[in-house]
Each structure stands twice: as structure tokens, then as C-alpha cells.
């Protein structure tokens, strides 16, 4: 079947709509993969999925133009390598679809200063980038709400850190619907049971983040097997020696148990039983080997996709056209309700 026909067929079927995005702010981490991308992958058959690279969000932090372009293209290729099928889903680059910025401005006017001030991501990033606390960083969640609400989204697969932004998205949608009548579908966050918050290997009380520059804190999807092994061997753990998940504690061992369980598709308890009586050293090697095994096929496919920029361009252009088509009708509805002359 022709690709565009297949995409159209998927969108006509009466399936729930999934939307999610990831920023091309650096190399993808194991946290991004386990918290979000793995769910994207698993949702492709069951739902109508729309995925984007949130490059407009990325410029809330200053980017070097060369690196930014490279990161965006590489992330697109890496997501294809992770199994995202651009012929089955819409998969595009946010800045190629102008309806996102247009609805974002409108939603800015329905979002309160107080609400945005309470966002923990804004507070964290204001501390981290204290010399550039720009208006975009502040209104970041309104753009994220626009991304989601443009597509009548039912479900949004994200990691735990995005829960607060999802609640705000629902509040904005409810407020708008309250004023103008039913306009937006109320989306729900889809947060996986394990892997939803992978922590830094060097500081288990901070999340593993693409933009963290602490050496050995992040496992990157394109890290070599040696680098992965070294990072896990150096992972910070406590002085205890049992492989036991400690509820309500942000310990390094909890993080490793969580990673291993998610990668191997096991429950936390199954992992504890498997390593009962074994030491941290043995466990760290097992975690590293499981991660290396999962990433090996992804890394091989990435090399194929990145060496074919013509194919990448064809796919992201096709995705953007289809996304513009769907999102334009929501934007038109919103503008009509507000009273713009169309
Ligand atoms: P940045 O460091 O630039 O803020 P990031 O690594 O936090 O980037 P995003 O692009 O903002 O990543 O997030 C993409 C997806 O990955 C989101 O769904 C987010 O919830 C998820 N995610 C990010 N970090 C983690 C983590 N440590 N554990 C689980 N999920 C995560
Ligand atoms: N803010 C998100 C990235 C993002 C997103 C979205 C996620 C931008 N737009 C829409 C889900 C739905 C983050 O992960 N930091």
C-alpha cells in the first residue's frame, strides 16, 4: 500500500489518539528511552500515534546552531532506529508546523502567571540557566499544551517529570471549554509503571537528563558497550550490599533495580529475587550487559538511517504536511470560538 494511504487509513480507524514529543536538546539518554520512547513504540499498533521533535521548546535554552541542526537530524534518525514507523504514525518536526506556535500564543492568553510560576521544571531550569530566564522558558507549558490539544489527543506517553505540565494542559483545556463550550479533548498522561523516572548514575536524587554535563551521570543511546559498562561500574550506590528496592528512598540501588527491571521486562520483585545473595559488583555488570544488549540493534539501525538524509527529509516533510492538515481544523475552530474574523 502507498505510504500516505496507509497513514490515512490508520487515522480513519476509530482508535484513541496518542501525542508525544521529545526535545532535540542533546543526545538521547536511557532515561528518555525507558520513560517515554519505549511506550511510544509499544503504542503504535493500538493507537493513532502522533510524535514530534519539540525543537521550538529546545530554544528556551540557548543552542549552538550547528549542534542544534545536527542533534535534530540525529534524533529523528534515532527514533526511527528505536522503531517509530513514519508510515504508520505521524512523525514530524514541531517548527515545520506553524499551527503549534499560533495556538501557543492563544493559549498563553488563557494561562495564568501564577500557574506558570509554580512549574518545577521552570524553577529548576531558571536556577540552571540563571543568565537566560527568558519568556519562552516561562511559557514553555503553553506551547506543550498547544502541541497536545491541536490533535484531540486522548493519551500522552511521558516520563514522571512531565506530570505537572500535563495537569496544567488539562486545566487550560478545561478553562477554554468552560468559556466557549466543548472545544478541546481532555488528554491524560500515560506514565509507565517502571522506568518513568530514571535517575542520574552519579546523583540518584536528580533525574537523568540530556543536558546534564556531569561525567558518567547519563547513559546515552549511542554510547559504546565499553562506555556503558564503565558508567554502570562507577554508578553511585549506598554502603548497604543487598539488592533490595527501598521504598521512598532515592538511592542508587533503587535506580539500578528500576533500570534492570524495565529493560528486561521484569517486576522489581523478580529482579530482587534473581539477585538475592549476590553483591553490587555482579549486579552492576548484569545491568550494563542488559542495557548493552537492548541498545545494540538500535545503534546498528541508527547508522543506516543517518547515512540516508534524503529518506529522513522525505519522512519529516510528509509528516509535517499531514500534521498541518489535522491541526489546522482545530486551530480554525478555536479562532472562530474566540471571535477572530476568519
Ligand atoms: P533536557 O535535559 O533538555 O530538559 P530531557 O532529557 O529532560 O531534556 P525531554 O526531551 O525534555 O528530555 O523529554 C523527553 C521525554 O523523556 C519526556 O517524556 C520525559 O518525561 C522523558 N524523560 C526525560 N528524562 C527522563 C528520565 N530521567 N526518566 C524517565 N523519563 C524521562
Ligand atoms: N516538554 C516535554 C517535551 C514535549 C512534549 C510535548 C511531551 C514538548 N511538547 C507534548 C509530550 C507532549 C518534555 O519532555 N520536556
PDB file of C-alpha atoms in Angstrom, residues 223-226 228-229 232 263 285 287-297 299:
ATOM      1  CA  UNK A 223      27.305   5.037  23.955  1.00  0.00           C
ATOM      2  CA  UNK A 224      29.739   2.219  23.137  1.00  0.00           C
ATOM      3  CA  UNK A 225      29.465  -1.042  25.134  1.00  0.00           C
ATOM      4  CA  UNK A 226      32.699  -0.145  26.953  1.00  0.00           C
ATOM      5  CA  UNK A 228      28.129   1.772  29.199  1.00  0.00           C
ATOM      6  CA  UNK A 229      29.959  -0.845  31.270  1.00  0.00           C
ATOM      7  CA  UNK A 232      27.404   1.379  35.435  1.00  0.00           C
ATOM      8  CA  UNK A 263      14.978  -3.234  30.286  1.00  0.00           C
ATOM      9  CA  UNK A 285      27.673  -5.843  35.415  1.00  0.00           C
ATOM     10  CA  UNK A 287      22.554  -4.187  34.416  1.00  0.00           C
ATOM     11  CA  UNK A 288      25.221  -2.954  31.987  1.00  0.00           C
ATOM     12  CA  UNK A 289      25.003  -6.143  29.907  1.00  0.00           C
ATOM     13  CA  UNK A 290      21.210  -5.942  29.710  1.00  0.00           C
ATOM     14  CA  UNK A 291      21.393  -2.307  28.555  1.00  0.00           C
ATOM     15  CA  UNK A 292      24.159  -3.047  26.018  1.00  0.00           C
ATOM     16  CA  UNK A 293      22.069  -5.915  24.562  1.00  0.00           C
ATOM     17  CA  UNK A 294      18.978  -3.696  24.212  1.00  0.00           C
ATOM     18  CA  UNK A 295      20.867  -0.854  22.575  1.00  0.00           C
ATOM     19  CA  UNK A 296      22.964  -2.911  20.121  1.00  0.00           C
ATOM     20  CA  UNK A 297      20.260  -3.317  17.388  1.00  0.00           C
ATOM     21  CA  UNK A 299      22.687   1.552  17.308  1.00  0.00           C
TER      22      UNK A 299
END
